[in-house]
């Protein structure tokens, strides 16, 4: 069965960096695009970034462009999100999600990892 | 950016009743719309994609309709496990965006 397991969250000071990971199993990882979606505490969902199946295509929401980098290692079946210059507005649960197809929707989600930006 | 507006914000119903949730887009998204269910402390779950296609394993009581700017998610007869928050999401253009959610609560 499809499994996505995030890790690497925690408390980080404003302006610092953090990398979260998502380990995938139960499907052919290198055949799917992958996304990061975040949810601030008590708020709605915000799409953050997408990466193509082979890593050659990335796209970001404007609020993280230039600060966040999505990447993947298809040998390790792992998705990453490198987050730099973090601010309180980046505090959220970060979910990795598999692309259903054509970059439009998300058919499987991880359980999420909490990133808290605070001094 | 396409803005999705969901209504109502809260829907108070009893088990067995029919739920009708609305999602309106600020511009046409054709049929590139999905619905997700989220329960407290859990990740969202895909229910409907391309406006009317049920995702794998989703019960037949969930149905979606609409195109262009106006969409509806219908739960024909609410089961106890259906009380949750429902989000719509457009896949027509980047950035992908979500509606603010409808909380379906027990009356």
mmCIF file of C-alpha atoms in Angstrom:
data_model
loop_
_atom_site.group_PDB
_atom_site.id
_atom_site.type_symbol
_atom_site.label_atom_id
_atom_site.label_comp_id
_atom_site.label_asym_id
_atom_site.label_seq_id
_atom_site.Cartn_x
_atom_site.Cartn_y
_atom_site.Cartn_z
ATOM 1 C CA UNK A 1 0.000 0.000 0.000
ATOM 2 C CA UNK A 2 1.084 3.557 -0.637
ATOM 3 C CA UNK A 3 2.872 5.109 2.325
ATOM 4 C CA UNK A 4 4.322 8.581 2.725
ATOM 5 C CA UNK A 5 6.155 9.338 5.961
ATOM 6 C CA UNK A 6 7.440 12.829 6.698
ATOM 7 C CA UNK A 7 10.239 13.638 9.109
ATOM 8 C CA UNK A 8 12.565 16.441 10.082
ATOM 9 C CA UNK A 9 10.141 18.923 11.604
ATOM 10 C CA UNK A 10 10.688 20.859 14.775
ATOM 11 C CA UNK A 11 11.212 24.299 16.243
ATOM 12 C CA UNK A 12 13.509 26.665 14.345
ATOM 13 C CA UNK A 13 14.396 30.307 14.917
ATOM 14 C CA UNK A 14 13.308 32.999 12.465
ATOM 15 C CA UNK A 15 15.774 33.432 9.641
ATOM 16 C CA UNK A 16 17.185 29.932 10.008
ATOM 17 C CA UNK A 17 16.852 26.900 7.740
ATOM 18 C CA UNK A 18 15.291 23.467 7.991
ATOM 19 C CA UNK A 19 14.923 20.469 5.694
ATOM 20 C CA UNK A 20 11.965 18.122 5.886
ATOM 21 C CA UNK A 21 11.856 14.734 4.197
ATOM 22 C CA UNK A 22 9.200 12.350 2.953
ATOM 23 C CA UNK A 23 9.961 8.646 2.586
ATOM 24 C CA UNK A 24 7.785 6.919 0.023
ATOM 25 C CA UNK A 25 6.942 3.240 -0.306
ATOM 26 C CA UNK A 26 4.358 0.963 -1.852
ATOM 27 C CA UNK A 27 4.498 2.456 -5.351
ATOM 28 C CA UNK A 28 6.968 3.237 -8.119
ATOM 29 C CA UNK A 29 8.238 6.543 -6.764
ATOM 30 C CA UNK A 30 10.091 7.613 -9.920
ATOM 31 C CA UNK A 31 6.834 7.418 -11.880
ATOM 32 C CA UNK A 32 5.009 10.170 -10.026
ATOM 33 C CA UNK A 33 5.199 13.882 -9.489
ATOM 34 C CA UNK A 34 5.164 14.915 -5.841
ATOM 35 C CA UNK A 35 3.932 17.947 -3.914
ATOM 36 C CA UNK A 36 4.295 19.705 -0.605
ATOM 37 C CA UNK A 37 1.150 21.215 0.927
ATOM 38 C CA UNK A 38 1.065 23.054 4.249
ATOM 39 C CA UNK A 39 -1.551 23.931 6.822
ATOM 40 C CA UNK A 40 -1.021 26.607 9.451
ATOM 41 C CA UNK A 41 -2.496 25.746 12.871
ATOM 42 C CA UNK A 42 -6.278 25.965 12.711
ATOM 43 C CA UNK A 43 -6.194 27.229 9.127
ATOM 44 C CA UNK A 44 -6.829 25.967 5.620
ATOM 45 C CA UNK A 45 -4.573 24.245 3.127
ATOM 46 C CA UNK A 46 -1.909 25.929 1.004
ATOM 47 C CA UNK A 47 -0.093 24.273 -1.873
ATOM 48 C CA UNK A 48 3.649 24.949 -1.609
ATOM 49 C CA UNK A 49 5.550 23.222 -4.393
ATOM 50 C CA UNK A 50 5.581 20.453 -6.986
ATOM 51 C CA UNK A 51 8.372 18.425 -8.567
ATOM 52 C CA UNK A 52 8.152 16.288 -11.662
ATOM 53 C CA UNK A 53 8.725 12.559 -11.617
ATOM 54 C CA UNK A 54 12.365 12.868 -12.670
ATOM 55 C CA UNK A 55 13.135 16.063 -10.763
ATOM 56 C CA UNK A 56 13.642 18.261 -13.809
ATOM 57 C CA UNK A 57 10.524 20.375 -13.226
ATOM 58 C CA UNK A 58 9.743 22.395 -10.095
ATOM 59 C CA UNK A 59 7.153 25.042 -9.373
ATOM 60 C CA UNK A 60 6.402 27.056 -6.240
ATOM 61 C CA UNK A 61 3.791 29.303 -4.718
ATOM 62 C CA UNK A 62 5.001 32.916 -4.766
ATOM 63 C CA UNK A 63 5.231 33.172 -0.957
ATOM 64 C CA UNK A 64 8.083 30.638 -0.839
ATOM 65 C CA UNK A 65 9.751 31.221 -4.207
ATOM 66 C CA UNK A 66 13.462 31.901 -3.750
ATOM 67 C CA UNK A 67 13.418 30.585 -0.158
ATOM 68 C CA UNK A 68 12.237 26.965 -0.490
ATOM 69 C CA UNK A 69 13.641 24.233 -2.722
ATOM 70 C CA UNK A 70 11.861 20.986 -3.528
ATOM 71 C CA UNK A 71 14.002 18.036 -4.583
ATOM 72 C CA UNK A 72 13.911 14.276 -4.742
ATOM 73 C CA UNK A 73 16.198 11.255 -4.678
ATOM 74 C CA UNK A 74 14.634 8.512 -6.772
ATOM 75 C CA UNK A 75 17.212 5.993 -5.594
ATOM 76 C CA UNK A 76 16.246 6.571 -1.978
ATOM 77 C CA UNK A 77 12.506 7.032 -2.756
ATOM 78 C CA UNK A 78 12.596 10.270 -0.798
ATOM 79 C CA UNK A 79 11.193 13.755 -1.335
ATOM 80 C CA UNK A 80 12.699 16.823 0.307
ATOM 81 C CA UNK A 81 11.804 20.409 1.081
ATOM 82 C CA UNK A 82 14.677 22.706 1.971
ATOM 83 C CA UNK A 83 13.349 25.818 3.706
ATOM 84 C CA UNK A 84 15.521 28.915 4.154
ATOM 85 C CA UNK A 85 14.935 32.344 5.690
ATOM 86 C CA UNK A 86 12.044 30.985 7.699
ATOM 87 C CA UNK A 87 9.523 33.319 9.314
ATOM 88 C CA UNK A 88 6.599 32.872 11.690
ATOM 89 C CA UNK A 89 4.271 32.776 8.668
ATOM 90 C CA UNK A 90 5.900 29.483 7.645
ATOM 91 C CA UNK A 91 4.727 27.768 10.837
ATOM 92 C CA UNK A 92 2.539 24.894 9.666
ATOM 93 C CA UNK A 93 2.083 21.184 9.300
ATOM 94 C CA UNK A 94 3.827 20.223 6.082
ATOM 95 C CA UNK A 95 2.326 17.350 4.117
ATOM 96 C CA UNK A 96 3.903 15.540 1.222
ATOM 97 C CA UNK A 97 1.398 14.305 -1.322
ATOM 98 C CA UNK A 98 1.531 12.178 -4.439
ATOM 99 C CA UNK A 99 0.339 13.657 -7.691
ATOM 100 C CA UNK A 100 -2.735 11.954 -9.140
ATOM 101 C CA UNK A 101 -1.567 12.790 -12.663
ATOM 102 C CA UNK A 102 -0.924 15.914 -14.738
ATOM 103 C CA UNK A 103 0.049 17.963 -11.712
ATOM 104 C CA UNK A 104 -3.490 18.831 -10.703
ATOM 105 C CA UNK A 105 -4.562 16.846 -7.634
ATOM 106 C CA UNK A 106 -3.218 14.847 -4.693
ATOM 107 C CA UNK A 107 -4.249 11.227 -4.292
ATOM 108 C CA UNK A 108 -2.167 10.106 -1.294
ATOM 109 C CA UNK A 109 -0.931 12.185 1.624
ATOM 110 C CA UNK A 110 1.547 11.673 4.420
ATOM 111 C CA UNK A 111 0.595 12.228 8.044
ATOM 112 C CA UNK A 112 2.374 15.589 8.085
ATOM 113 C CA UNK A 113 5.248 17.106 10.033
ATOM 114 C CA UNK A 114 5.004 20.228 12.184
ATOM 115 C CA UNK A 115 7.427 23.071 11.577
ATOM 116 C CA UNK A 116 7.319 25.839 14.168
ATOM 117 C CA UNK A 117 9.241 29.042 13.548
ATOM 118 C CA UNK A 118 9.752 30.823 16.832
ATOM 119 C CA UNK A 119 12.473 32.544 18.820
ATOM 120 C CA UNK B 1 -4.454 33.266 -8.598
ATOM 121 C CA UNK B 2 -7.824 31.524 -8.642
ATOM 122 C CA UNK B 3 -9.800 32.073 -5.453
ATOM 123 C CA UNK B 4 -12.212 29.370 -4.318
ATOM 124 C CA UNK B 5 -15.089 30.331 -2.022
ATOM 125 C CA UNK B 6 -16.873 27.575 -0.132
ATOM 126 C CA UNK B 7 -20.316 27.820 1.412
ATOM 127 C CA UNK B 8 -21.659 27.456 3.926
ATOM 128 C CA UNK B 9 -18.764 27.698 6.362
ATOM 129 C CA UNK B 10 -20.594 25.334 8.715
ATOM 130 C CA UNK B 11 -23.326 22.828 7.971
ATOM 131 C CA UNK B 12 -25.192 21.336 10.934
ATOM 132 C CA UNK B 13 -26.974 18.129 10.020
ATOM 133 C CA UNK B 14 -28.073 14.821 11.518
ATOM 134 C CA UNK B 15 -26.941 11.345 10.439
ATOM 135 C CA UNK B 16 -29.022 10.155 7.510
ATOM 136 C CA UNK B 17 -29.585 13.654 6.145
ATOM 137 C CA UNK B 18 -28.351 14.893 2.780
ATOM 138 C CA UNK B 19 -25.425 17.328 2.701
ATOM 139 C CA UNK B 20 -24.905 19.801 -0.123
ATOM 140 C CA UNK B 21 -21.644 21.759 -0.160
ATOM 141 C CA UNK B 22 -20.807 24.519 -2.602
ATOM 142 C CA UNK B 23 -17.540 25.755 -4.099
ATOM 143 C CA UNK B 24 -17.340 28.781 -6.377
ATOM 144 C CA UNK B 25 -14.239 29.753 -8.377
ATOM 145 C CA UNK B 26 -13.228 33.323 -9.185
ATOM 146 C CA UNK B 27 -12.740 32.275 -12.813
ATOM 147 C CA UNK B 28 -13.476 29.175 -14.834
ATOM 148 C CA UNK B 29 -11.531 26.054 -13.891
ATOM 149 C CA UNK B 30 -13.365 23.874 -16.435
ATOM 150 C CA UNK B 31 -13.754 20.533 -14.629
ATOM 151 C CA UNK B 32 -10.362 20.689 -12.885
ATOM 152 C CA UNK B 33 -11.732 20.584 -9.368
ATOM 153 C CA UNK B 34 -11.278 18.157 -6.503
ATOM 154 C CA UNK B 35 -12.841 17.633 -3.068
ATOM 155 C CA UNK B 36 -11.017 16.440 0.043
ATOM 156 C CA UNK B 37 -12.199 15.363 3.476
ATOM 157 C CA UNK B 38 -10.163 16.130 6.574
ATOM 158 C CA UNK B 39 -10.770 14.891 10.095
ATOM 159 C CA UNK B 40 -9.082 16.389 13.173
ATOM 160 C CA UNK B 41 -5.433 15.423 13.416
ATOM 161 C CA UNK B 42 -5.464 13.660 10.063
ATOM 162 C CA UNK B 43 -4.254 14.405 6.580
ATOM 163 C CA UNK B 44 -6.796 15.270 3.899
ATOM 164 C CA UNK B 45 -8.251 12.432 1.844
ATOM 165 C CA UNK B 46 -9.144 12.747 -1.829
ATOM 166 C CA UNK B 47 -12.846 12.138 -2.453
ATOM 167 C CA UNK B 48 -13.600 13.517 -5.919
ATOM 168 C CA UNK B 49 -11.404 14.659 -8.806
ATOM 169 C CA UNK B 50 -12.158 16.232 -12.175
ATOM 170 C CA UNK B 51 -15.386 17.527 -10.590
ATOM 171 C CA UNK B 52 -17.294 14.251 -10.632
ATOM 172 C CA UNK B 53 -14.957 11.242 -10.502
ATOM 173 C CA UNK B 54 -14.849 9.340 -7.226
ATOM 174 C CA UNK B 55 -11.370 8.475 -6.022
ATOM 175 C CA UNK B 56 -10.377 4.890 -5.306
ATOM 176 C CA UNK B 57 -12.279 3.398 -2.392
ATOM 177 C CA UNK B 58 -14.674 6.311 -1.910
ATOM 178 C CA UNK B 59 -18.259 5.373 -1.047
ATOM 179 C CA UNK B 60 -21.000 5.924 -3.601
ATOM 180 C CA UNK B 61 -22.857 8.312 -1.265
ATOM 181 C CA UNK B 62 -20.277 10.953 -2.215
ATOM 182 C CA UNK B 63 -20.886 12.649 -5.544
ATOM 183 C CA UNK B 64 -19.583 15.760 -7.248
ATOM 184 C CA UNK B 65 -21.009 17.946 -9.975
ATOM 185 C CA UNK B 66 -20.444 21.229 -11.748
ATOM 186 C CA UNK B 67 -18.143 22.866 -14.237
ATOM 187 C CA UNK B 68 -16.757 26.287 -14.956
ATOM 188 C CA UNK B 69 -17.109 28.272 -11.745
ATOM 189 C CA UNK B 70 -19.788 26.471 -9.704
ATOM 190 C CA UNK B 71 -19.358 23.079 -8.096
ATOM 191 C CA UNK B 72 -21.229 20.932 -5.600
ATOM 192 C CA UNK B 73 -20.288 18.048 -3.358
ATOM 193 C CA UNK B 74 -23.252 15.978 -2.243
ATOM 194 C CA UNK B 75 -23.305 13.376 0.499
ATOM 195 C CA UNK B 76 -26.565 11.548 -0.065
ATOM 196 C CA UNK B 77 -27.048 10.219 3.466
ATOM 197 C CA UNK B 78 -24.618 11.220 6.188
ATOM 198 C CA UNK B 79 -22.872 8.466 8.081
ATOM 199 C CA UNK B 80 -21.316 9.177 11.512
ATOM 200 C CA UNK B 81 -17.822 9.046 9.985
ATOM 201 C CA UNK B 82 -18.684 11.772 7.451
ATOM 202 C CA UNK B 83 -18.671 14.586 9.997
ATOM 203 C CA UNK B 84 -15.490 16.431 9.053
ATOM 204 C CA UNK B 85 -14.160 19.439 7.150
ATOM 205 C CA UNK B 86 -14.387 19.415 3.360
ATOM 206 C CA UNK B 87 -12.110 21.397 1.076
ATOM 207 C CA UNK B 88 -12.362 22.023 -2.642
ATOM 208 C CA UNK B 89 -9.186 22.521 -4.721
ATOM 209 C CA UNK B 90 -8.626 23.691 -8.273
ATOM 210 C CA UNK B 91 -6.104 22.095 -10.580
ATOM 211 C CA UNK B 92 -6.656 24.380 -13.543
ATOM 212 C CA UNK B 93 -3.724 26.742 -13.049
ATOM 213 C CA UNK B 94 -0.765 27.394 -10.792
ATOM 214 C CA UNK B 95 -0.666 28.125 -7.993
ATOM 215 C CA UNK B 96 -2.982 25.287 -7.080
ATOM 216 C CA UNK B 97 -5.442 26.706 -4.564
ATOM 217 C CA UNK B 98 -7.918 25.464 -1.978
ATOM 218 C CA UNK B 99 -11.188 26.783 -0.670
ATOM 219 C CA UNK B 100 -11.520 27.781 2.956
ATOM 220 C CA UNK B 101 -13.466 24.651 3.872
ATOM 221 C CA UNK B 102 -16.932 23.643 5.045
ATOM 222 C CA UNK B 103 -17.280 22.089 8.466
ATOM 223 C CA UNK B 104 -20.001 19.438 8.461
ATOM 224 C CA UNK B 105 -20.975 19.038 12.093
ATOM 225 C CA UNK B 106 -23.479 16.932 13.955
ATOM 226 C CA UNK B 107 -26.689 18.787 14.725
#
